[in-house]
mmCIF file of C-alpha atoms in Angstrom:
data_model
loop_
_atom_site.group_PDB
_atom_site.id
_atom_site.type_symbol
_atom_site.label_atom_id
_atom_site.label_comp_id
_atom_site.label_asym_id
_atom_site.label_seq_id
_atom_site.Cartn_x
_atom_site.Cartn_y
_atom_site.Cartn_z
ATOM 1 C CA MET A 1248 32.475 -48.973 152.018
ATOM 2 C CA ALA A 1249 34.157 -49.942 155.481
ATOM 3 C CA ASP A 1250 38.130 -50.057 156.313
ATOM 4 C CA ALA A 1251 39.868 -52.933 157.834
ATOM 5 C CA VAL A 1252 39.722 -52.216 161.396
ATOM 6 C CA SER A 1253 43.110 -53.879 162.855
ATOM 7 C CA GLY A 1254 43.820 -54.690 166.404
ATOM 8 C CA ARG A 1255 41.319 -54.434 168.996
ATOM 9 C CA VAL A 1256 38.390 -52.029 169.008
ATOM 10 C CA LEU A 1257 37.259 -50.953 172.662
ATOM 11 C CA ILE A 1258 34.299 -49.653 173.202
ATOM 12 C CA THR A 1259 34.248 -47.344 176.679
ATOM 13 C CA GLY A 1260 30.468 -47.753 178.680
ATOM 14 C CA GLY A 1261 30.680 -50.707 176.352
ATOM 15 C CA ALA A 1262 28.310 -52.821 179.038
ATOM 16 C CA GLY A 1263 25.701 -50.466 178.501
ATOM 17 C CA PHE A 1264 22.621 -51.072 175.783
ATOM 18 C CA ILE A 1265 24.215 -49.897 172.460
ATOM 19 C CA GLY A 1266 27.990 -50.437 174.041
ATOM 20 C CA SER A 1267 26.766 -54.193 174.189
ATOM 21 C CA ARG A 1268 24.981 -54.627 171.048
ATOM 22 C CA LEU A 1269 28.058 -52.843 169.090
ATOM 23 C CA ALA A 1270 30.584 -55.267 170.111
ATOM 24 C CA ARG A 1271 28.631 -58.087 169.234
ATOM 25 C CA ARG A 1272 28.344 -56.199 165.613
ATOM 26 C CA LEU A 1273 31.393 -55.849 165.222
ATOM 27 C CA ARG A 1274 32.477 -59.246 166.706
ATOM 28 C CA GLU A 1275 30.377 -60.582 163.974
ATOM 29 C CA SER A 1276 32.167 -58.494 161.688
ATOM 30 C CA GLY A 1277 35.399 -60.016 162.497
ATOM 31 C CA ARG A 1278 37.112 -57.888 164.521
ATOM 32 C CA ASP A 1279 38.227 -58.320 168.143
ATOM 33 C CA VAL A 1280 36.690 -55.943 170.609
ATOM 34 C CA VAL A 1281 37.316 -55.055 174.187
ATOM 35 C CA VAL A 1282 34.857 -52.882 176.906
ATOM 36 C CA LEU A 1283 35.232 -50.935 179.881
ATOM 37 C CA ASP A 1284 32.601 -50.638 181.377
ATOM 38 C CA SER A 1285 32.224 -49.686 185.355
ATOM 39 C CA LEU A 1286 29.047 -51.075 185.983
ATOM 40 C CA LEU A 1287 27.583 -48.557 187.898
ATOM 41 C CA PRO A 1288 24.589 -49.749 189.903
ATOM 42 C CA GLN A 1289 22.297 -46.781 189.014
ATOM 43 C CA VAL A 1290 22.512 -48.192 185.354
ATOM 44 C CA HIS A 1291 23.253 -52.026 185.953
ATOM 45 C CA GLY A 1292 21.237 -52.170 189.203
ATOM 46 C CA GLU A 1293 22.152 -54.102 192.543
ATOM 47 C CA ASP A 1294 25.274 -56.399 192.077
ATOM 48 C CA PRO A 1295 25.970 -55.791 187.562
ATOM 49 C CA GLN A 1296 28.002 -58.502 188.204
ATOM 50 C CA ARG A 1297 25.544 -61.174 188.440
ATOM 51 C CA ASN A 1298 22.384 -59.225 186.896
ATOM 52 C CA SER A 1299 23.480 -56.710 184.024
ATOM 53 C CA SER A 1300 21.957 -58.156 180.885
ATOM 54 C CA GLY A 1301 24.093 -55.801 178.898
ATOM 55 C CA LEU A 1302 27.494 -57.164 180.642
ATOM 56 C CA ARG A 1303 25.911 -60.988 180.199
ATOM 57 C CA ALA A 1304 25.193 -59.759 176.435
ATOM 58 C CA LEU A 1305 29.407 -59.859 175.928
ATOM 59 C CA ASP A 1306 29.611 -63.523 177.070
ATOM 60 C CA GLY A 1307 32.002 -65.146 174.360
ATOM 61 C CA VAL A 1308 31.952 -61.777 172.167
ATOM 62 C CA ALA A 1309 34.250 -59.353 173.970
ATOM 63 C CA GLU A 1310 37.279 -58.644 176.251
ATOM 64 C CA VAL A 1311 35.166 -57.180 179.308
ATOM 65 C CA ILE A 1312 37.466 -54.780 182.088
ATOM 66 C CA VAL A 1313 35.229 -53.809 184.680
ATOM 67 C CA GLY A 1314 36.661 -50.565 185.443
ATOM 68 C CA SER A 1315 36.293 -46.868 185.556
ATOM 69 C CA VAL A 1316 38.114 -44.049 182.640
ATOM 70 C CA SER A 1317 38.379 -41.664 185.310
ATOM 71 C CA SER A 1318 41.403 -44.675 186.312
ATOM 72 C CA GLU A 1319 44.443 -43.695 184.660
ATOM 73 C CA ALA A 1320 45.229 -47.678 184.939
ATOM 74 C CA ASP A 1321 41.763 -49.011 183.785
ATOM 75 C CA LEU A 1322 42.611 -47.059 180.829
ATOM 76 C CA ARG A 1323 45.877 -47.685 179.593
ATOM 77 C CA ARG A 1324 44.595 -51.792 180.316
ATOM 78 C CA ALA A 1325 42.033 -50.739 178.320
ATOM 79 C CA LEU A 1326 43.826 -48.819 175.246
ATOM 80 C CA THR A 1327 46.803 -51.907 175.294
ATOM 81 C CA GLY A 1328 47.173 -53.152 171.172
ATOM 82 C CA VAL A 1329 43.976 -51.434 170.598
ATOM 83 C CA SER A 1330 42.684 -49.189 166.834
ATOM 84 C CA HIS A 1331 39.209 -47.951 167.244
ATOM 85 C CA VAL A 1332 37.668 -46.276 170.416
ATOM 86 C CA VAL A 1333 34.407 -45.745 170.626
ATOM 87 C CA HIS A 1334 33.793 -43.326 174.174
ATOM 88 C CA LEU A 1335 30.407 -44.129 174.330
ATOM 89 C CA ALA A 1336 30.984 -43.896 178.785
ATOM 90 C CA ALA A 1337 29.909 -41.012 180.869
ATOM 91 C CA GLU A 1338 27.211 -40.109 183.180
ATOM 92 C CA THR A 1339 23.913 -39.460 181.666
ATOM 93 C CA GLY A 1340 20.985 -37.705 183.194
ATOM 94 C CA THR A 1341 19.853 -34.427 182.260
ATOM 95 C CA GLY A 1342 18.091 -33.253 185.551
ATOM 96 C CA GLN A 1343 20.499 -35.662 187.798
ATOM 97 C CA SER A 1344 23.964 -33.090 186.251
ATOM 98 C CA MET A 1345 22.147 -30.041 187.407
ATOM 99 C CA TYR A 1346 22.677 -30.902 191.334
ATOM 100 C CA GLU A 1347 25.966 -34.001 191.027
ATOM 101 C CA ILE A 1348 28.345 -31.469 189.024
ATOM 102 C CA ASP A 1349 31.022 -32.396 190.274
ATOM 103 C CA ARG A 1350 30.662 -36.662 189.713
ATOM 104 C CA TYR A 1351 29.633 -35.648 186.085
ATOM 105 C CA VAL A 1352 32.250 -33.296 184.659
ATOM 106 C CA SER A 1353 35.088 -35.344 186.635
ATOM 107 C CA VAL A 1354 32.992 -38.875 184.645
ATOM 108 C CA ASN A 1355 32.303 -36.779 181.035
ATOM 109 C CA VAL A 1356 35.268 -34.243 180.985
ATOM 110 C CA GLY A 1357 38.400 -35.416 183.127
ATOM 111 C CA GLY A 1358 37.671 -39.654 181.508
ATOM 112 C CA THR A 1359 37.935 -38.024 177.905
ATOM 113 C CA ALA A 1360 41.099 -35.567 179.136
ATOM 114 C CA LYS A 1361 42.708 -38.923 180.801
ATOM 115 C CA MET A 1362 42.318 -41.208 177.681
ATOM 116 C CA LEU A 1363 43.752 -38.103 175.347
ATOM 117 C CA ASP A 1364 46.602 -37.586 177.876
ATOM 118 C CA ILE A 1365 47.837 -40.845 177.683
ATOM 119 C CA LEU A 1366 47.619 -40.841 173.931
ATOM 120 C CA ALA A 1367 48.925 -38.317 173.674
ATOM 121 C CA ASN A 1368 52.300 -38.523 176.288
ATOM 122 C CA GLY A 1369 53.381 -41.939 175.239
ATOM 123 C CA SER A 1370 53.186 -44.528 171.906
ATOM 124 C CA HIS A 1371 49.657 -46.106 170.403
ATOM 125 C CA GLY A 1372 48.288 -47.767 167.586
ATOM 126 C CA VAL A 1373 45.004 -46.222 167.521
ATOM 127 C CA GLN A 1374 43.560 -44.336 163.840
ATOM 128 C CA ARG A 1375 39.921 -43.751 165.187
ATOM 129 C CA ILE A 1376 38.227 -42.097 168.022
ATOM 130 C CA VAL A 1377 34.312 -42.294 167.276
ATOM 131 C CA VAL A 1378 32.789 -40.258 170.544
ATOM 132 C CA ALA A 1379 29.309 -40.176 172.150
ATOM 133 C CA SER A 1380 28.198 -36.314 171.502
ATOM 134 C CA SER A 1381 24.235 -35.398 172.155
ATOM 135 C CA ARG A 1382 21.550 -33.376 170.886
ATOM 136 C CA SER A 1383 21.753 -31.977 173.915
ATOM 137 C CA ILE A 1384 24.641 -29.720 172.863
ATOM 138 C CA TYR A 1385 22.196 -27.590 170.672
ATOM 139 C CA GLY A 1386 19.755 -26.537 173.125
ATOM 140 C CA GLU A 1387 16.741 -25.292 171.440
ATOM 141 C CA GLY A 1388 18.194 -26.054 168.342
ATOM 142 C CA ALA A 1389 16.835 -24.458 165.459
ATOM 143 C CA TYR A 1390 13.682 -22.988 164.770
ATOM 144 C CA ALA A 1391 12.027 -20.421 161.925
ATOM 145 C CA THR A 1392 10.819 -16.678 161.588
ATOM 146 C CA ALA A 1393 7.954 -15.933 160.219
ATOM 147 C CA ASP A 1394 9.545 -14.622 156.788
ATOM 148 C CA GLY A 1395 12.278 -17.446 156.773
ATOM 149 C CA ARG A 1396 15.101 -17.149 158.555
ATOM 150 C CA VAL A 1397 16.943 -19.564 161.000
ATOM 151 C CA VAL A 1398 16.930 -18.224 164.689
ATOM 152 C CA TYR A 1399 18.839 -19.698 167.638
ATOM 153 C CA PRO A 1400 16.402 -19.443 170.309
ATOM 154 C CA PRO A 1401 18.063 -18.557 173.512
ATOM 155 C CA HIS A 1402 16.965 -20.889 177.229
ATOM 156 C CA ARG A 1403 13.004 -20.550 177.891
ATOM 157 C CA ALA A 1404 12.793 -17.588 180.752
ATOM 158 C CA GLU A 1405 11.625 -19.490 184.158
ATOM 159 C CA THR A 1406 9.051 -16.528 184.702
ATOM 160 C CA ASP A 1407 7.525 -17.386 181.637
ATOM 161 C CA LEU A 1408 7.448 -21.138 183.040
ATOM 162 C CA VAL A 1409 5.797 -20.666 186.007
ATOM 163 C CA ALA A 1410 3.035 -19.004 183.499
ATOM 164 C CA GLY A 1411 2.504 -22.059 181.538
ATOM 165 C CA ASP A 1412 3.954 -20.603 178.222
ATOM 166 C CA PHE A 1413 5.767 -23.202 177.637
ATOM 167 C CA ASP A 1414 6.911 -22.499 174.039
ATOM 168 C CA VAL A 1415 10.382 -20.720 173.142
ATOM 169 C CA HIS A 1416 10.585 -17.489 172.310
ATOM 170 C CA MET A 1417 12.690 -15.733 170.425
ATOM 171 C CA PRO A 1418 12.961 -11.788 171.159
ATOM 172 C CA GLY A 1419 12.174 -9.628 168.310
ATOM 173 C CA GLU A 1420 9.858 -12.426 167.032
ATOM 174 C CA GLU A 1421 6.342 -12.743 166.864
ATOM 175 C CA ARG A 1422 6.030 -16.645 165.740
ATOM 176 C CA ILE A 1423 8.648 -19.302 165.289
ATOM 177 C CA GLU A 1424 8.454 -22.572 164.332
ATOM 178 C CA VAL A 1425 10.597 -25.410 165.111
ATOM 179 C CA ILE A 1426 13.075 -26.661 162.487
ATOM 180 C CA ALA A 1427 15.364 -29.848 162.336
ATOM 181 C CA THR A 1428 18.981 -29.036 163.430
ATOM 182 C CA ASP A 1429 21.905 -29.390 160.923
ATOM 183 C CA GLU A 1430 25.523 -30.085 162.302
ATOM 184 C CA SER A 1431 26.020 -26.098 161.994
ATOM 185 C CA ALA A 1432 23.938 -25.001 164.939
ATOM 186 C CA LYS A 1433 25.028 -22.725 167.151
ATOM 187 C CA LEU A 1434 25.452 -25.247 170.380
ATOM 188 C CA HIS A 1435 24.425 -23.361 173.666
ATOM 189 C CA PRO A 1436 23.382 -26.284 176.027
ATOM 190 C CA SER A 1437 21.186 -26.247 178.847
ATOM 191 C CA SER A 1438 22.492 -28.253 181.262
ATOM 192 C CA VAL A 1439 25.298 -29.535 183.323
ATOM 193 C CA TYR A 1440 25.176 -32.892 180.742
ATOM 194 C CA GLY A 1441 25.173 -31.100 177.746
ATOM 195 C CA ILE A 1442 27.783 -28.789 178.684
ATOM 196 C CA THR A 1443 30.126 -31.574 179.051
ATOM 197 C CA LYS A 1444 29.038 -33.830 176.203
ATOM 198 C CA GLN A 1445 29.991 -30.418 174.022
ATOM 199 C CA MET A 1446 33.375 -30.293 175.785
ATOM 200 C CA GLN A 1447 33.849 -34.326 175.105
ATOM 201 C CA GLU A 1448 33.430 -33.583 171.526
ATOM 202 C CA SER A 1449 35.672 -30.810 171.644
ATOM 203 C CA LEU A 1450 38.014 -32.353 173.293
ATOM 204 C CA VAL A 1451 38.235 -35.345 170.631
ATOM 205 C CA MET A 1452 37.564 -33.251 167.724
ATOM 206 C CA THR A 1453 40.293 -30.791 168.517
ATOM 207 C CA VAL A 1454 42.882 -32.922 170.392
ATOM 208 C CA ALA A 1455 42.662 -36.497 167.975
ATOM 209 C CA PRO A 1456 44.012 -35.558 164.572
ATOM 210 C CA THR A 1457 47.145 -33.378 166.297
ATOM 211 C CA LEU A 1458 47.425 -37.519 167.888
ATOM 212 C CA GLY A 1459 47.161 -38.565 164.194
ATOM 213 C CA ILE A 1460 43.804 -39.652 164.852
ATOM 214 C CA ALA A 1461 41.256 -39.367 163.081
ATOM 215 C CA PRO A 1462 38.004 -38.418 164.800
ATOM 216 C CA VAL A 1463 34.067 -38.453 164.750
ATOM 217 C CA SER A 1464 31.523 -37.152 166.785
ATOM 218 C CA LEU A 1465 28.101 -38.936 166.556
ATOM 219 C CA ARG A 1466 24.959 -36.717 168.751
ATOM 220 C CA TYR A 1467 23.101 -38.872 169.577
ATOM 221 C CA GLN A 1468 19.250 -37.544 169.592
ATOM 222 C CA ASN A 1469 16.463 -40.083 172.009
ATOM 223 C CA VAL A 1470 17.583 -43.755 172.264
ATOM 224 C CA TYR A 1471 15.873 -46.337 173.032
ATOM 225 C CA GLY A 1472 15.581 -50.307 172.833
ATOM 226 C CA PRO A 1473 15.650 -53.567 174.335
ATOM 227 C CA GLY A 1474 19.031 -53.614 176.481
ATOM 228 C CA GLN A 1475 17.958 -49.569 178.356
ATOM 229 C CA SER A 1476 18.275 -49.607 181.955
ATOM 230 C CA LEU A 1477 15.302 -50.007 183.322
ATOM 231 C CA GLN A 1478 16.615 -49.189 186.943
ATOM 232 C CA ASN A 1479 17.623 -45.673 185.609
ATOM 233 C CA PRO A 1480 15.460 -42.907 187.141
ATOM 234 C CA TYR A 1481 16.738 -40.276 185.851
ATOM 235 C CA THR A 1482 16.806 -41.313 181.957
ATOM 236 C CA GLY A 1483 14.561 -42.673 179.049
ATOM 237 C CA ILE A 1484 11.252 -41.989 179.274
ATOM 238 C CA LEU A 1485 9.798 -45.060 177.737
ATOM 239 C CA SER A 1486 11.541 -46.653 180.236
ATOM 240 C CA ILE A 1487 10.199 -44.936 183.411
ATOM 241 C CA PHE A 1488 6.865 -44.916 181.690
ATOM 242 C CA SER A 1489 7.524 -48.809 181.266
ATOM 243 C CA THR A 1490 7.790 -49.239 184.876
ATOM 244 C CA ARG A 1491 5.016 -47.629 186.345
ATOM 245 C CA ILE A 1492 2.952 -48.836 183.861
ATOM 246 C CA ARG A 1493 3.917 -52.202 184.598
ATOM 247 C CA GLN A 1494 3.224 -51.364 188.657
ATOM 248 C CA GLY A 1495 -0.030 -49.948 187.718
ATOM 249 C CA LYS A 1496 1.136 -46.689 188.820
ATOM 250 C CA ASP A 1497 0.027 -43.529 187.135
ATOM 251 C CA ILE A 1498 2.047 -41.700 185.428
ATOM 252 C CA GLN A 1499 2.688 -37.775 185.432
ATOM 253 C CA ILE A 1500 3.252 -35.400 182.311
ATOM 254 C CA PHE A 1501 5.539 -32.606 182.687
ATOM 255 C CA GLU A 1502 4.920 -29.227 181.163
ATOM 256 C CA ASP A 1503 1.950 -29.456 178.306
ATOM 257 C CA GLY A 1504 2.936 -33.018 177.059
ATOM 258 C CA ASN A 1505 3.754 -30.972 173.730
ATOM 259 C CA GLU A 1506 7.497 -31.184 174.252
ATOM 260 C CA SER A 1507 9.065 -33.312 171.462
ATOM 261 C CA ARG A 1508 12.259 -35.332 170.952
ATOM 262 C CA ASP A 1509 13.854 -37.408 168.252
ATOM 263 C CA PHE A 1510 13.410 -41.040 169.257
ATOM 264 C CA VAL A 1511 15.801 -43.648 167.335
ATOM 265 C CA PHE A 1512 16.133 -47.201 167.931
ATOM 266 C CA VAL A 1513 19.029 -48.678 169.338
ATOM 267 C CA ASP A 1514 19.832 -51.043 166.120
ATOM 268 C CA ASP A 1515 20.071 -47.821 163.885
ATOM 269 C CA VAL A 1516 22.607 -46.188 166.291
ATOM 270 C CA VAL A 1517 24.606 -49.745 166.288
ATOM 271 C CA SER A 1518 24.575 -49.611 162.693
ATOM 272 C CA ALA A 1519 25.026 -45.753 162.340
ATOM 273 C CA THR A 1520 28.279 -46.282 165.365
ATOM 274 C CA GLU A 1521 29.269 -48.704 163.105
ATOM 275 C CA LEU A 1522 30.120 -46.816 160.039
ATOM 276 C CA ALA A 1523 31.161 -44.161 161.919
ATOM 277 C CA VAL A 1524 34.231 -46.904 162.688
ATOM 278 C CA THR A 1525 34.775 -48.116 159.221
ATOM 279 C CA HIS A 1526 33.743 -46.048 156.821
ATOM 280 C CA PRO A 1527 36.815 -43.326 155.077
ATOM 281 C CA GLY A 1528 34.004 -41.012 154.621
ATOM 282 C CA ALA A 1529 33.486 -40.519 158.294
ATOM 283 C CA ALA A 1530 36.701 -39.017 159.146
ATOM 284 C CA GLY A 1531 37.442 -35.722 161.036
ATOM 285 C CA GLN A 1532 33.349 -35.587 160.423
ATOM 286 C CA VAL A 1533 30.351 -34.431 162.764
ATOM 287 C CA PHE A 1534 26.985 -36.164 162.166
ATOM 288 C CA ASN A 1535 23.381 -36.459 163.829
ATOM 289 C CA VAL A 1536 22.362 -39.942 164.724
ATOM 290 C CA GLY A 1537 18.489 -39.362 165.037
ATOM 291 C CA SER A 1538 15.523 -40.441 163.478
ATOM 292 C CA GLY A 1539 14.755 -36.804 162.130
ATOM 293 C CA VAL A 1540 11.218 -37.243 163.452
ATOM 294 C CA PRO A 1541 9.403 -35.420 166.788
ATOM 295 C CA THR A 1542 7.759 -37.025 169.272
ATOM 296 C CA THR A 1543 5.529 -35.649 171.658
ATOM 297 C CA VAL A 1544 5.527 -36.500 175.016
ATOM 298 C CA VAL A 1545 1.524 -37.858 175.631
ATOM 299 C CA GLU A 1546 2.070 -38.984 171.583
ATOM 300 C CA VAL A 1547 5.481 -41.546 173.752
ATOM 301 C CA VAL A 1548 2.244 -42.111 176.213
ATOM 302 C CA GLU A 1549 -0.333 -43.335 174.030
ATOM 303 C CA SER A 1550 2.547 -45.304 171.903
ATOM 304 C CA LEU A 1551 3.334 -47.695 174.911
ATOM 305 C CA PHE A 1552 -0.427 -47.836 176.219
ATOM 306 C CA ALA A 1553 -0.850 -49.694 172.450
ATOM 307 C CA ALA A 1554 2.431 -52.141 172.807
ATOM 308 C CA TYR A 1555 1.011 -53.041 176.354
ATOM 309 C CA GLY A 1556 -2.578 -52.977 175.786
ATOM 310 C CA THR A 1557 -3.417 -51.389 178.914
ATOM 311 C CA ARG A 1558 -3.375 -47.463 180.065
ATOM 312 C CA VAL A 1559 -2.785 -46.263 184.052
ATOM 313 C CA PRO A 1560 -3.864 -43.196 184.705
ATOM 314 C CA THR A 1561 -2.186 -39.505 183.437
ATOM 315 C CA SER A 1562 -1.672 -36.252 184.059
ATOM 316 C CA VAL A 1563 -0.866 -33.885 182.788
ATOM 317 C CA THR A 1564 0.824 -31.556 185.368
ATOM 318 C CA GLY A 1565 2.468 -28.234 184.611
ATOM 319 C CA ALA A 1566 4.965 -28.999 186.553
ATOM 320 C CA PHE A 1567 8.456 -28.399 184.675
ATOM 321 C CA ARG A 1568 13.304 -29.152 185.017
ATOM 322 C CA LEU A 1569 14.978 -26.460 184.838
ATOM 323 C CA GLY A 1570 17.387 -27.362 182.481
ATOM 324 C CA ASP A 1571 14.693 -29.483 180.276
ATOM 325 C CA ILE A 1572 14.519 -28.633 176.305
ATOM 326 C CA ARG A 1573 10.865 -27.548 174.673
ATOM 327 C CA HIS A 1574 11.489 -29.359 171.054
ATOM 328 C CA ASN A 1575 14.494 -30.529 169.227
ATOM 329 C CA PHE A 1576 14.838 -33.479 166.427
ATOM 330 C CA ALA A 1577 17.658 -34.007 163.957
ATOM 331 C CA ASP A 1578 18.535 -32.802 160.403
ATOM 332 C CA THR A 1579 19.963 -36.190 159.395
ATOM 333 C CA ARG A 1580 20.872 -35.856 155.796
ATOM 334 C CA ARG A 1581 24.867 -35.020 156.052
ATOM 335 C CA ILE A 1582 24.970 -38.770 157.621
ATOM 336 C CA ARG A 1583 22.961 -40.184 154.773
ATOM 337 C CA ASP A 1584 24.461 -38.010 152.380
ATOM 338 C CA LEU A 1585 27.931 -39.115 153.791
ATOM 339 C CA LEU A 1586 27.623 -42.690 155.244
ATOM 340 C CA GLY A 1587 24.703 -43.718 153.097
ATOM 341 C CA PHE A 1588 22.654 -44.559 156.686
ATOM 342 C CA GLU A 1589 19.155 -43.920 157.154
ATOM 343 C CA ALA A 1590 16.827 -44.764 160.368
ATOM 344 C CA ALA A 1591 14.978 -47.991 160.016
ATOM 345 C CA VAL A 1592 13.025 -48.679 162.551
ATOM 346 C CA PRO A 1593 9.675 -46.136 162.757
ATOM 347 C CA PHE A 1594 8.497 -45.363 166.137
ATOM 348 C CA PRO A 1595 5.900 -47.700 167.006
ATOM 349 C CA GLU A 1596 7.506 -50.595 165.736
ATOM 350 C CA GLY A 1597 10.623 -50.027 168.196
ATOM 351 C CA VAL A 1598 8.241 -49.150 171.346
ATOM 352 C CA ARG A 1599 6.558 -52.261 170.341
ATOM 353 C CA ARG A 1600 9.741 -54.145 170.155
ATOM 354 C CA PHE A 1601 11.445 -52.237 173.213
ATOM 355 C CA ALA A 1602 7.736 -53.504 175.100
ATOM 356 C CA GLU A 1603 8.514 -57.339 174.207
ATOM 357 C CA TRP A 1604 11.566 -56.874 175.461
ATOM 358 C CA VAL A 1605 10.637 -55.134 178.610
ATOM 359 C CA MET A 1606 7.778 -57.937 179.571
ATOM 360 C CA GLY A 1607 10.359 -60.756 180.249
ATOM 361 C CA GLU A 1608 12.483 -58.186 182.356
ATOM 362 C CA PRO A 1609 11.461 -58.307 186.250
ATOM 363 C CA ILE A 1610 9.983 -55.895 186.988
ATOM 364 C CA GLY A 1611 12.050 -53.520 189.383
ATOM 365 C CA ARG A 1612 11.670 -50.673 192.398
ATOM 366 C CA ASP A 1613 10.218 -47.632 191.039
ATOM 367 C CA GLU A 1614 12.763 -44.920 191.795
ATOM 368 C CA PHE A 1615 11.445 -41.692 189.713
ATOM 369 C CA GLU A 1616 9.693 -40.526 192.576
ATOM 370 C CA ARG A 1617 12.607 -40.148 194.598
ATOM 371 C CA SER A 1618 14.585 -38.392 191.858
ATOM 372 C CA LEU A 1619 11.916 -35.674 191.303
ATOM 373 C CA GLY A 1620 12.431 -35.254 195.095
ATOM 374 C CA GLU A 1621 15.819 -34.576 194.745
ATOM 375 C CA MET A 1622 15.434 -32.472 192.336
ATOM 376 C CA ALA A 1623 12.643 -30.603 193.876
ATOM 377 C CA ASP A 1624 14.321 -30.622 197.367
ATOM 378 C CA ARG A 1625 17.052 -28.438 194.936
ATOM 379 C CA ASN A 1626 14.119 -25.680 193.471
ATOM 380 C CA LEU A 1627 14.963 -27.229 189.977
ATOM 381 C CA LEU A 1628 11.294 -28.504 189.248
ATOM 382 C CA LYS A 1629 8.975 -26.418 189.773
ATOM 383 C CA SER A 1630 5.222 -25.858 189.393
ATOM 384 C CA SER A 1631 3.594 -23.699 187.010
ATOM 385 C CA ARG A 1632 -0.321 -21.858 187.195
ATOM 386 C CA MET A 1633 -1.060 -25.273 185.207
ATOM 387 C CA SER A 1634 -0.444 -27.562 187.833
ATOM 388 C CA ALA A 1635 -2.501 -25.065 190.435
ATOM 389 C CA GLY A 1636 -5.404 -25.469 188.214
#
């Protein structure tokens, strides 16, 4: 069941791999779409006006405004005639956020605040705002004790990580096991990126109703798939590892390789986001968007080797980044029960589709080692005893 979406749908960050696919989906459904995107070279590569695949995908699909959510003039232009907003624009990358703090807060929090400020202080026709939140706001997420209680453990201690103990511990509990995290879980992000996503969500969910706008928050898990940036060394391990595989370079796995994430294919994310825009039952709700299945980093590497039909040397280094979490996967019952959404693409099939797309793209520069150097220089990338032997 869907709302009749009048006027235009604005997608901020709409030239990204989620936004560009969502724009096409909405256009195919008969809706007018406008995109506001800064075409950040870190994501889109050098000379994005010529080389961005996300931008090319919008030809004939959406009106494109090259601009920033940090600009009042750009936002005012983009919001003209808009009935629904999908707010995807954000700086992404847990590690980089820990030392580019002002940029992450300015864009993610400041841009969201500026958009709401414009709507609060002028006439508008916006009926619904869908904000892209993140699994990062949960921190370590939910765990179960030996006797079945649900607990939310604190961030891992650096002393434990240095000692090569990467597991999550809860004071007073002998053993805890990770479980699916639902939307009622404690919010305690462990990175600047996570803090900004929590603030984006809180701003929209708090302010929008006072403006007569229905808010929806989507807490995306680890989104991957065709169109994902192959340029950005700060986010997306499938892209990072794919570039190194294609260049014949070794892959270095942090911690012990057993850390896990909930990987969800981009087409599934687009389907969930379209429902958030159109479904009456989404109004005022917060949803996890994920597969509900945890996958370890070691499993990711093996899936990529299978998809590319080749292997490169791999080492489990024991190194760790401050701000990273150990595990997190989504409880997806709420979005299934209220919107009828379930992820349809299993991870092996999604990796196959992703690798097939990657093989048709140019092999870009590998900036991953430079990004690690930036973190090491700031004492955010560290070694454990496991690293030494």
